[in-house]
């Protein structure tokens, strides 16, 4: 699989075209507009809501780490290890929640409520 992108020659156009070559003589073309950071974050939040939870956890953990580092009563190395373990625990919790949500949404919910899934398709 090969992805090739072409950019326009004019500086005013922000459109780029990417082609995806599958290797079997077939290809598909995708057209993208450059997005601002806020538009990109909003799109990714719709696509993966647990990414927003991860970013919020990152900001919270960094803030807590800065506050705790200033007011610590333990050695710096131990404090950094505790901070790393807390960050890893939060990442594992977000990944577990995301996988569980997708499992429920894609496999369990359609089996429990097939009529709701059919109405959504129409």
mmCIF file of N, CA and C in Angstrom:
data_model
loop_
_atom_site.group_PDB
_atom_site.id
_atom_site.type_symbol
_atom_site.label_atom_id
_atom_site.label_comp_id
_atom_site.label_asym_id
_atom_site.label_seq_id
_atom_site.Cartn_x
_atom_site.Cartn_y
_atom_site.Cartn_z
ATOM 1 N N UNK A 1 0.843 -1.156 0.000
ATOM 2 C CA UNK A 1 0.000 0.000 0.000
ATOM 3 C C UNK A 1 0.899 1.233 0.000
ATOM 4 N N UNK A 2 0.578 2.197 -0.861
ATOM 5 C CA UNK A 2 1.388 3.393 -1.017
ATOM 6 C C UNK A 2 0.470 4.606 -1.043
ATOM 7 N N UNK A 3 0.832 5.637 -0.284
ATOM 8 C CA UNK A 3 0.059 6.871 -0.268
ATOM 9 C C UNK A 3 0.913 7.965 -0.885
ATOM 10 N N UNK A 4 0.370 8.633 -1.890
ATOM 11 C CA UNK A 4 1.068 9.759 -2.503
ATOM 12 C C UNK A 4 0.175 10.985 -2.410
ATOM 13 N N UNK A 5 0.768 12.129 -2.092
ATOM 14 C CA UNK A 5 0.025 13.381 -1.967
ATOM 15 C C UNK A 5 0.609 14.407 -2.918
ATOM 16 N N UNK A 6 -0.260 15.203 -3.506
ATOM 17 C CA UNK A 6 0.191 16.288 -4.372
ATOM 18 C C UNK A 6 -0.354 17.595 -3.822
ATOM 19 N N UNK A 7 0.481 18.593 -3.831
ATOM 20 C CA UNK A 7 0.112 19.914 -3.341
ATOM 21 C C UNK A 7 -0.018 20.854 -4.522
ATOM 22 N N UNK A 8 -0.946 21.798 -4.471
ATOM 23 C CA UNK A 8 -1.131 22.711 -5.604
ATOM 24 C C UNK A 8 0.035 23.670 -5.733
ATOM 25 N N UNK A 9 0.207 24.182 -6.942
ATOM 26 C CA UNK A 9 1.319 25.101 -7.175
ATOM 27 C C UNK A 9 1.010 26.495 -6.656
ATOM 28 N N UNK A 10 -0.263 26.875 -6.588
ATOM 29 C CA UNK A 10 -0.588 28.212 -6.088
ATOM 30 C C UNK A 10 -0.584 28.211 -4.570
ATOM 31 N N UNK A 11 -0.086 29.279 -4.007
ATOM 32 C CA UNK A 11 -0.003 29.383 -2.552
ATOM 33 C C UNK A 11 -1.355 29.681 -1.931
ATOM 34 N N UNK A 12 -2.322 30.160 -2.718
ATOM 35 C CA UNK A 12 -3.632 30.511 -2.171
ATOM 36 C C UNK A 12 -4.484 29.276 -1.897
ATOM 37 N N UNK A 13 -4.332 28.259 -2.669
ATOM 38 C CA UNK A 13 -5.124 27.051 -2.495
ATOM 39 C C UNK A 13 -4.538 26.198 -1.380
ATOM 40 N N UNK A 14 -5.403 25.828 -0.450
ATOM 41 C CA UNK A 14 -4.933 25.010 0.673
ATOM 42 C C UNK A 14 -5.334 23.549 0.495
ATOM 43 N N UNK A 15 -5.772 23.181 -0.678
ATOM 44 C CA UNK A 15 -6.266 21.834 -0.909
ATOM 45 C C UNK A 15 -5.141 20.929 -1.367
ATOM 46 N N UNK A 16 -5.110 19.738 -0.827
ATOM 47 C CA UNK A 16 -4.148 18.749 -1.299
ATOM 48 C C UNK A 16 -4.917 17.487 -1.649
ATOM 49 N N UNK A 17 -4.401 16.724 -2.558
ATOM 50 C CA UNK A 17 -5.052 15.495 -2.993
ATOM 51 C C UNK A 17 -4.120 14.338 -2.711
ATOM 52 N N UNK A 18 -4.643 13.325 -2.044
ATOM 53 C CA UNK A 18 -3.856 12.136 -1.727
ATOM 54 C C UNK A 18 -4.472 10.936 -2.417
ATOM 55 N N UNK A 19 -3.626 10.064 -2.928
ATOM 56 C CA UNK A 19 -4.078 8.833 -3.563
ATOM 57 C C UNK A 19 -3.540 7.651 -2.783
ATOM 58 N N UNK A 20 -4.382 6.676 -2.597
ATOM 59 C CA UNK A 20 -4.023 5.464 -1.883
ATOM 60 C C UNK A 20 -3.943 4.344 -2.905
ATOM 61 N N UNK A 21 -2.746 3.796 -3.125
ATOM 62 C CA UNK A 21 -2.523 2.713 -4.084
ATOM 63 C C UNK A 21 -2.482 1.401 -3.320
ATOM 64 N N UNK A 22 -3.421 0.510 -3.658
ATOM 65 C CA UNK A 22 -3.565 -0.735 -2.916
ATOM 66 C C UNK A 22 -2.600 -1.825 -3.346
ATOM 67 N N UNK A 23 -1.946 -1.666 -4.453
ATOM 68 C CA UNK A 23 -0.979 -2.660 -4.897
ATOM 69 C C UNK A 23 -1.546 -3.674 -5.861
ATOM 70 N N UNK A 24 -2.856 -3.660 -6.091
ATOM 71 C CA UNK A 24 -3.476 -4.603 -7.012
ATOM 72 C C UNK A 24 -3.975 -3.876 -8.255
ATOM 73 N N UNK A 25 -3.368 -2.732 -8.557
ATOM 74 C CA UNK A 25 -3.793 -1.962 -9.700
ATOM 75 C C UNK A 25 -4.954 -1.034 -9.392
ATOM 76 N N UNK A 26 -5.412 -1.027 -8.155
ATOM 77 C CA UNK A 26 -6.520 -0.154 -7.781
ATOM 78 C C UNK A 26 -6.001 0.972 -6.911
ATOM 79 N N UNK A 27 -6.669 2.082 -6.975
ATOM 80 C CA UNK A 27 -6.306 3.213 -6.130
ATOM 81 C C UNK A 27 -7.557 4.004 -5.811
ATOM 82 N N UNK A 28 -7.533 4.736 -4.726
ATOM 83 C CA UNK A 28 -8.628 5.616 -4.356
ATOM 84 C C UNK A 28 -8.043 6.985 -4.059
ATOM 85 N N UNK A 29 -8.805 8.020 -4.350
ATOM 86 C CA UNK A 29 -8.336 9.381 -4.170
ATOM 87 C C UNK A 29 -9.098 10.032 -3.028
ATOM 88 N N UNK A 30 -8.362 10.704 -2.151
ATOM 89 C CA UNK A 30 -8.958 11.415 -1.023
ATOM 90 C C UNK A 30 -8.587 12.880 -1.159
ATOM 91 N N UNK A 31 -9.528 13.752 -0.853
ATOM 92 C CA UNK A 31 -9.257 15.173 -0.901
ATOM 93 C C UNK A 31 -9.391 15.728 0.517
ATOM 94 N N UNK A 32 -8.389 16.474 0.966
ATOM 95 C CA UNK A 32 -8.378 17.019 2.313
ATOM 96 C C UNK A 32 -8.161 18.523 2.257
ATOM 97 N N UNK A 33 -8.815 19.205 3.145
ATOM 98 C CA UNK A 33 -8.526 20.612 3.350
ATOM 99 C C UNK A 33 -7.736 20.727 4.635
ATOM 100 N N UNK A 34 -6.782 21.625 4.654
ATOM 101 C CA UNK A 34 -6.030 21.837 5.887
ATOM 102 C C UNK A 34 -6.980 22.382 6.934
ATOM 103 N N UNK A 35 -6.869 21.865 8.141
ATOM 104 C CA UNK A 35 -7.756 22.248 9.225
ATOM 105 C C UNK A 35 -6.985 23.069 10.245
ATOM 106 N N UNK A 36 -7.716 23.897 10.967
ATOM 107 C CA UNK A 36 -7.083 24.580 12.081
ATOM 108 C C UNK A 36 -6.966 23.569 13.227
ATOM 109 N N UNK A 37 -6.216 23.924 14.243
ATOM 110 C CA UNK A 37 -6.022 23.000 15.363
ATOM 111 C C UNK A 37 -7.339 22.730 16.093
ATOM 112 N N UNK A 38 -8.176 23.753 16.240
ATOM 113 C CA UNK A 38 -9.445 23.550 16.937
ATOM 114 C C UNK A 38 -10.390 22.665 16.123
ATOM 115 N N UNK A 39 -10.412 22.830 14.797
ATOM 116 C CA UNK A 39 -11.239 21.966 13.952
ATOM 117 C C UNK A 39 -10.753 20.529 14.003
ATOM 118 N N UNK A 40 -9.453 20.354 14.002
ATOM 119 C CA UNK A 40 -8.886 19.010 14.065
ATOM 120 C C UNK A 40 -9.212 18.345 15.400
ATOM 121 N N UNK A 41 -9.092 19.103 16.497
ATOM 122 C CA UNK A 41 -9.422 18.561 17.818
ATOM 123 C C UNK A 41 -10.894 18.198 17.897
ATOM 124 N N UNK A 42 -11.777 19.041 17.341
ATOM 125 C CA UNK A 42 -13.211 18.742 17.348
ATOM 126 C C UNK A 42 -13.516 17.486 16.537
ATOM 127 N N UNK A 43 -12.869 17.333 15.376
ATOM 128 C CA UNK A 43 -13.088 16.134 14.559
ATOM 129 C C UNK A 43 -12.604 14.883 15.273
ATOM 130 N N UNK A 44 -11.423 14.979 15.879
ATOM 131 C CA UNK A 44 -10.888 13.814 16.589
ATOM 132 C C UNK A 44 -11.720 13.489 17.822
ATOM 133 N N UNK A 45 -12.296 14.517 18.467
ATOM 134 C CA UNK A 45 -13.152 14.273 19.628
ATOM 135 C C UNK A 45 -14.413 13.523 19.214
ATOM 136 N N UNK A 46 -14.933 13.833 18.029
ATOM 137 C CA UNK A 46 -16.096 13.085 17.534
ATOM 138 C C UNK A 46 -15.703 11.653 17.185
ATOM 139 N N UNK A 47 -14.541 11.484 16.561
ATOM 140 C CA UNK A 47 -14.104 10.155 16.143
ATOM 141 C C UNK A 47 -13.675 9.292 17.325
ATOM 142 N N UNK A 48 -12.962 9.871 18.274
ATOM 143 C CA UNK A 48 -12.431 9.124 19.427
ATOM 144 C C UNK A 48 -12.616 9.954 20.697
ATOM 145 N N UNK A 49 -13.761 9.833 21.350
ATOM 146 C CA UNK A 49 -14.017 10.666 22.527
ATOM 147 C C UNK A 49 -13.070 10.391 23.688
ATOM 148 N N UNK A 50 -12.442 9.248 23.732
ATOM 149 C CA UNK A 50 -11.537 8.948 24.835
ATOM 150 C C UNK A 50 -10.196 9.667 24.671
ATOM 151 N N UNK A 51 -9.932 10.192 23.463
ATOM 152 C CA UNK A 51 -8.744 11.011 23.292
ATOM 153 C C UNK A 51 -8.870 12.302 24.103
ATOM 154 N N UNK A 52 -10.069 12.864 24.140
ATOM 155 C CA UNK A 52 -10.300 14.075 24.924
ATOM 156 C C UNK A 52 -10.109 13.775 26.407
ATOM 157 N N UNK A 53 -10.586 12.625 26.850
ATOM 158 C CA UNK A 53 -10.381 12.234 28.250
ATOM 159 C C UNK A 53 -8.896 12.060 28.531
ATOM 160 N N UNK A 54 -8.158 11.516 27.590
ATOM 161 C CA UNK A 54 -6.720 11.357 27.765
ATOM 162 C C UNK A 54 -5.995 12.693 27.849
ATOM 163 N N UNK A 55 -6.402 13.647 26.999
ATOM 164 C CA UNK A 55 -5.792 14.978 27.055
ATOM 165 C C UNK A 55 -6.136 15.690 28.362
ATOM 166 N N UNK A 56 -7.376 15.547 28.816
ATOM 167 C CA UNK A 56 -7.765 16.149 30.097
ATOM 168 C C UNK A 56 -6.978 15.517 31.240
ATOM 169 N N UNK A 57 -6.784 14.202 31.187
ATOM 170 C CA UNK A 57 -5.978 13.531 32.197
ATOM 171 C C UNK A 57 -4.533 13.977 32.168
ATOM 172 N N UNK A 58 -4.002 14.191 30.970
ATOM 173 C CA UNK A 58 -2.632 14.671 30.836
ATOM 174 C C UNK A 58 -2.482 16.045 31.482
ATOM 175 N N UNK A 59 -3.405 16.954 31.176
ATOM 176 C CA UNK A 59 -3.340 18.296 31.753
ATOM 177 C C UNK A 59 -3.482 18.224 33.271
ATOM 178 N N UNK A 60 -4.412 17.404 33.741
ATOM 179 C CA UNK A 60 -4.602 17.253 35.182
ATOM 180 C C UNK A 60 -3.382 16.663 35.868
ATOM 181 N N UNK A 61 -2.790 15.659 35.264
ATOM 182 C CA UNK A 61 -1.620 15.020 35.863
ATOM 183 C C UNK A 61 -0.412 15.951 35.863
ATOM 184 N N UNK A 62 -0.247 16.722 34.799
ATOM 185 C CA UNK A 62 0.863 17.675 34.762
ATOM 186 C C UNK A 62 0.678 18.748 35.828
ATOM 187 N N UNK A 63 -0.553 19.246 35.953
ATOM 188 C CA UNK A 63 -0.824 20.243 36.994
ATOM 189 C C UNK A 63 -0.603 19.687 38.381
ATOM 190 N N UNK A 64 -1.077 18.485 38.622
ATOM 191 C CA UNK A 64 -0.889 17.849 39.917
ATOM 192 C C UNK A 64 0.593 17.600 40.184
ATOM 193 N N UNK A 65 1.328 17.217 39.144
ATOM 194 C CA UNK A 65 2.768 16.957 39.305
ATOM 195 C C UNK A 65 3.527 18.230 39.647
ATOM 196 N N UNK A 66 3.180 19.325 38.985
ATOM 197 C CA UNK A 66 3.853 20.591 39.283
ATOM 198 C C UNK A 66 3.548 21.031 40.703
ATOM 199 N N UNK A 67 2.286 20.933 41.094
ATOM 200 C CA UNK A 67 1.910 21.306 42.457
ATOM 201 C C UNK A 67 2.591 20.400 43.476
ATOM 202 N N UNK A 68 2.568 19.098 43.229
ATOM 203 C CA UNK A 68 3.171 18.147 44.157
ATOM 204 C C UNK A 68 4.685 18.260 44.217
ATOM 205 N N UNK A 69 5.302 18.585 43.096
ATOM 206 C CA UNK A 69 6.758 18.722 43.082
ATOM 207 C C UNK A 69 7.190 19.910 43.937
ATOM 208 N N UNK A 70 6.382 20.938 43.929
ATOM 209 C CA UNK A 70 6.700 22.121 44.723
ATOM 210 C C UNK A 70 6.527 21.851 46.223
ATOM 211 N N UNK A 71 5.566 21.006 46.567
ATOM 212 C CA UNK A 71 5.237 20.746 47.970
ATOM 213 C C UNK A 71 5.586 19.322 48.394
ATOM 214 N N UNK A 72 6.583 18.720 47.784
ATOM 215 C CA UNK A 72 6.896 17.312 48.053
ATOM 216 C C UNK A 72 7.621 17.129 49.380
ATOM 217 N N UNK A 73 7.414 15.942 49.926
ATOM 218 C CA UNK A 73 8.097 15.581 51.167
ATOM 219 C C UNK A 73 8.868 14.275 50.991
ATOM 220 N N UNK A 74 9.005 13.846 49.724
ATOM 221 C CA UNK A 74 9.760 12.625 49.432
ATOM 222 C C UNK A 74 10.863 12.966 48.439
ATOM 223 N N UNK A 75 11.758 12.020 48.201
ATOM 224 C CA UNK A 75 12.862 12.249 47.270
ATOM 225 C C UNK A 75 12.333 12.441 45.851
ATOM 226 N N UNK A 76 13.080 13.191 45.073
ATOM 227 C CA UNK A 76 12.665 13.517 43.707
ATOM 228 C C UNK A 76 12.519 12.262 42.855
ATOM 229 N N UNK A 77 13.436 11.328 42.959
ATOM 230 C CA UNK A 77 13.364 10.123 42.133
ATOM 231 C C UNK A 77 12.111 9.311 42.444
ATOM 232 N N UNK A 78 11.764 9.197 43.698
ATOM 233 C CA UNK A 78 10.564 8.448 44.090
ATOM 234 C C UNK A 78 9.311 9.176 43.603
ATOM 235 N N UNK A 79 9.334 10.502 43.701
ATOM 236 C CA UNK A 79 8.196 11.294 43.244
ATOM 237 C C UNK A 79 7.991 11.128 41.741
ATOM 238 N N UNK A 80 9.073 11.140 40.973
ATOM 239 C CA UNK A 80 8.960 10.969 39.526
ATOM 240 C C UNK A 80 8.467 9.568 39.162
ATOM 241 N N UNK A 81 8.886 8.572 39.912
ATOM 242 C CA UNK A 81 8.399 7.208 39.665
ATOM 243 C C UNK A 81 6.905 7.131 39.939
ATOM 244 N N UNK A 82 6.441 7.750 41.031
ATOM 245 C CA UNK A 82 5.015 7.744 41.342
ATOM 246 C C UNK A 82 4.217 8.467 40.257
ATOM 247 N N UNK A 83 4.761 9.565 39.756
ATOM 248 C CA UNK A 83 4.086 10.307 38.694
ATOM 249 C C UNK A 83 4.001 9.478 37.423
ATOM 250 N N UNK A 84 5.071 8.779 37.085
ATOM 251 C CA UNK A 84 5.070 7.930 35.886
ATOM 252 C C UNK A 84 4.051 6.806 36.021
ATOM 253 N N UNK A 85 3.994 6.189 37.187
ATOM 254 C CA UNK A 85 3.036 5.099 37.410
ATOM 255 C C UNK A 85 1.601 5.618 37.323
ATOM 256 N N UNK A 86 1.354 6.813 37.853
ATOM 257 C CA UNK A 86 0.013 7.397 37.762
ATOM 258 C C UNK A 86 -0.357 7.668 36.307
ATOM 259 N N UNK A 87 0.587 8.172 35.525
ATOM 260 C CA UNK A 87 0.325 8.440 34.107
ATOM 261 C C UNK A 87 0.051 7.143 33.352
ATOM 262 N N UNK A 88 0.831 6.120 33.606
ATOM 263 C CA UNK A 88 0.612 4.836 32.942
ATOM 264 C C UNK A 88 -0.729 4.232 33.348
ATOM 265 N N UNK A 89 -1.085 4.365 34.609
ATOM 266 C CA UNK A 89 -2.374 3.859 35.069
ATOM 267 C C UNK A 89 -3.528 4.571 34.389
ATOM 268 N N UNK A 90 -3.402 5.878 34.214
ATOM 269 C CA UNK A 90 -4.453 6.627 33.543
ATOM 270 C C UNK A 90 -4.572 6.221 32.083
ATOM 271 N N UNK A 91 -3.451 6.009 31.420
ATOM 272 C CA UNK A 91 -3.477 5.578 30.016
ATOM 273 C C UNK A 91 -4.141 4.206 29.895
ATOM 274 N N UNK A 92 -3.799 3.289 30.768
ATOM 275 C CA UNK A 92 -4.403 1.956 30.736
ATOM 276 C C UNK A 92 -5.905 2.044 31.001
ATOM 277 N N UNK A 93 -6.309 2.906 31.936
ATOM 278 C CA UNK A 93 -7.734 3.077 32.227
ATOM 279 C C UNK A 93 -8.474 3.651 31.024
ATOM 280 N N UNK A 94 -7.893 4.646 30.345
ATOM 281 C CA UNK A 94 -8.529 5.220 29.151
ATOM 282 C C UNK A 94 -8.616 4.201 28.022
ATOM 283 N N UNK A 95 -7.554 3.446 27.805
ATOM 284 C CA UNK A 95 -7.585 2.420 26.757
ATOM 285 C C UNK A 95 -8.626 1.349 27.056
ATOM 286 N N UNK A 96 -8.704 0.924 28.307
ATOM 287 C CA UNK A 96 -9.687 -0.085 28.701
ATOM 288 C C UNK A 96 -11.104 0.442 28.517
ATOM 289 N N UNK A 97 -11.338 1.694 28.927
ATOM 290 C CA UNK A 97 -12.667 2.287 28.763
ATOM 291 C C UNK A 97 -13.015 2.430 27.284
ATOM 292 N N UNK A 98 -12.069 2.839 26.464
ATOM 293 C CA UNK A 98 -12.322 2.982 25.035
ATOM 294 C C UNK A 98 -12.621 1.668 24.350
ATOM 295 N N UNK A 99 -11.859 0.649 24.660
ATOM 296 C CA UNK A 99 -12.102 -0.671 24.072
ATOM 297 C C UNK A 99 -13.435 -1.223 24.553
ATOM 298 N N UNK A 100 -13.746 -1.047 25.824
ATOM 299 C CA UNK A 100 -15.026 -1.518 26.366
ATOM 300 C C UNK A 100 -16.190 -0.808 25.694
ATOM 301 N N UNK A 101 -16.078 0.507 25.514
ATOM 302 C CA UNK A 101 -17.146 1.269 24.867
ATOM 303 C C UNK A 101 -17.348 0.802 23.433
ATOM 304 N N UNK A 102 -16.270 0.627 22.683
ATOM 305 C CA UNK A 102 -16.400 0.163 21.299
ATOM 306 C C UNK A 102 -16.963 -1.248 21.231
ATOM 307 N N UNK A 103 -16.566 -2.104 22.152
ATOM 308 C CA UNK A 103 -17.109 -3.458 22.204
ATOM 309 C C UNK A 103 -18.609 -3.414 22.460
ATOM 310 N N UNK A 104 -19.024 -2.594 23.416
ATOM 311 C CA UNK A 104 -20.454 -2.466 23.717
ATOM 312 C C UNK A 104 -21.205 -1.881 22.526
ATOM 313 N N UNK A 105 -20.687 -0.800 21.964
ATOM 314 C CA UNK A 105 -21.378 -0.092 20.888
ATOM 315 C C UNK A 105 -21.491 -0.938 19.623
ATOM 316 N N UNK A 106 -20.451 -1.687 19.290
ATOM 317 C CA UNK A 106 -20.429 -2.423 18.026
ATOM 318 C C UNK A 106 -20.926 -3.859 18.125
ATOM 319 N N UNK A 107 -20.875 -4.468 19.300
ATOM 320 C CA UNK A 107 -21.214 -5.887 19.383
ATOM 321 C C UNK A 107 -22.357 -6.193 20.345
ATOM 322 N N UNK A 108 -22.365 -5.608 21.507
ATOM 323 C CA UNK A 108 -23.381 -5.957 22.506
ATOM 324 C C UNK A 108 -24.689 -5.206 22.256
ATOM 325 N N UNK A 109 -24.622 -3.882 22.063
ATOM 326 C CA UNK A 109 -25.828 -3.085 21.853
ATOM 327 C C UNK A 109 -26.643 -3.549 20.654
ATOM 328 N N UNK A 110 -26.029 -3.831 19.486
ATOM 329 C CA UNK A 110 -26.837 -4.305 18.351
ATOM 330 C C UNK A 110 -27.531 -5.636 18.619
ATOM 331 N N UNK A 111 -26.968 -6.470 19.454
ATOM 332 C CA UNK A 111 -27.626 -7.747 19.771
ATOM 333 C C UNK A 111 -28.760 -7.571 20.763
ATOM 334 N N UNK A 112 -28.623 -6.613 21.681
ATOM 335 C CA UNK A 112 -29.683 -6.382 22.667
ATOM 336 C C UNK A 112 -30.847 -5.595 22.072
ATOM 337 N N UNK A 113 -30.555 -4.634 21.218
ATOM 338 C CA UNK A 113 -31.577 -3.757 20.657
ATOM 339 C C UNK A 113 -31.441 -3.679 19.135
ATOM 340 N N UNK A 114 -31.748 -4.756 18.424
ATOM 341 C CA UNK A 114 -31.575 -4.739 16.964
ATOM 342 C C UNK A 114 -32.502 -3.748 16.263
ATOM 343 N N UNK A 115 -33.699 -3.501 16.835
ATOM 344 C CA UNK A 115 -34.619 -2.569 16.184
ATOM 345 C C UNK A 115 -34.091 -1.128 16.242
ATOM 346 N N UNK A 116 -33.368 -0.773 17.300
ATOM 347 C CA UNK A 116 -32.791 0.567 17.389
ATOM 348 C C UNK A 116 -31.681 0.756 16.368
ATOM 349 N N UNK A 117 -30.936 -0.299 16.118
ATOM 350 C CA UNK A 117 -29.856 -0.225 15.137
ATOM 351 C C UNK A 117 -30.442 -0.104 13.731
ATOM 352 N N UNK A 118 -31.540 -0.822 13.449
ATOM 353 C CA UNK A 118 -32.172 -0.749 12.138
ATOM 354 C C UNK A 118 -32.754 0.635 11.892
ATOM 355 N N UNK A 119 -33.359 1.255 12.923
ATOM 356 C CA UNK A 119 -33.905 2.604 12.771
ATOM 357 C C UNK A 119 -32.800 3.612 12.494
ATOM 358 N N UNK A 120 -31.637 3.415 13.106
ATOM 359 C CA UNK A 120 -30.525 4.333 12.914
ATOM 360 C C UNK A 120 -29.986 4.244 11.494
ATOM 361 N N UNK A 121 -30.013 3.067 10.889
ATOM 362 C CA UNK A 121 -29.528 2.883 9.521
ATOM 363 C C UNK A 121 -30.422 3.575 8.511
ATOM 364 N N UNK A 122 -31.723 3.611 8.782
ATOM 365 C CA UNK A 122 -32.695 4.213 7.833
ATOM 366 C C UNK A 122 -32.747 5.671 7.965
#
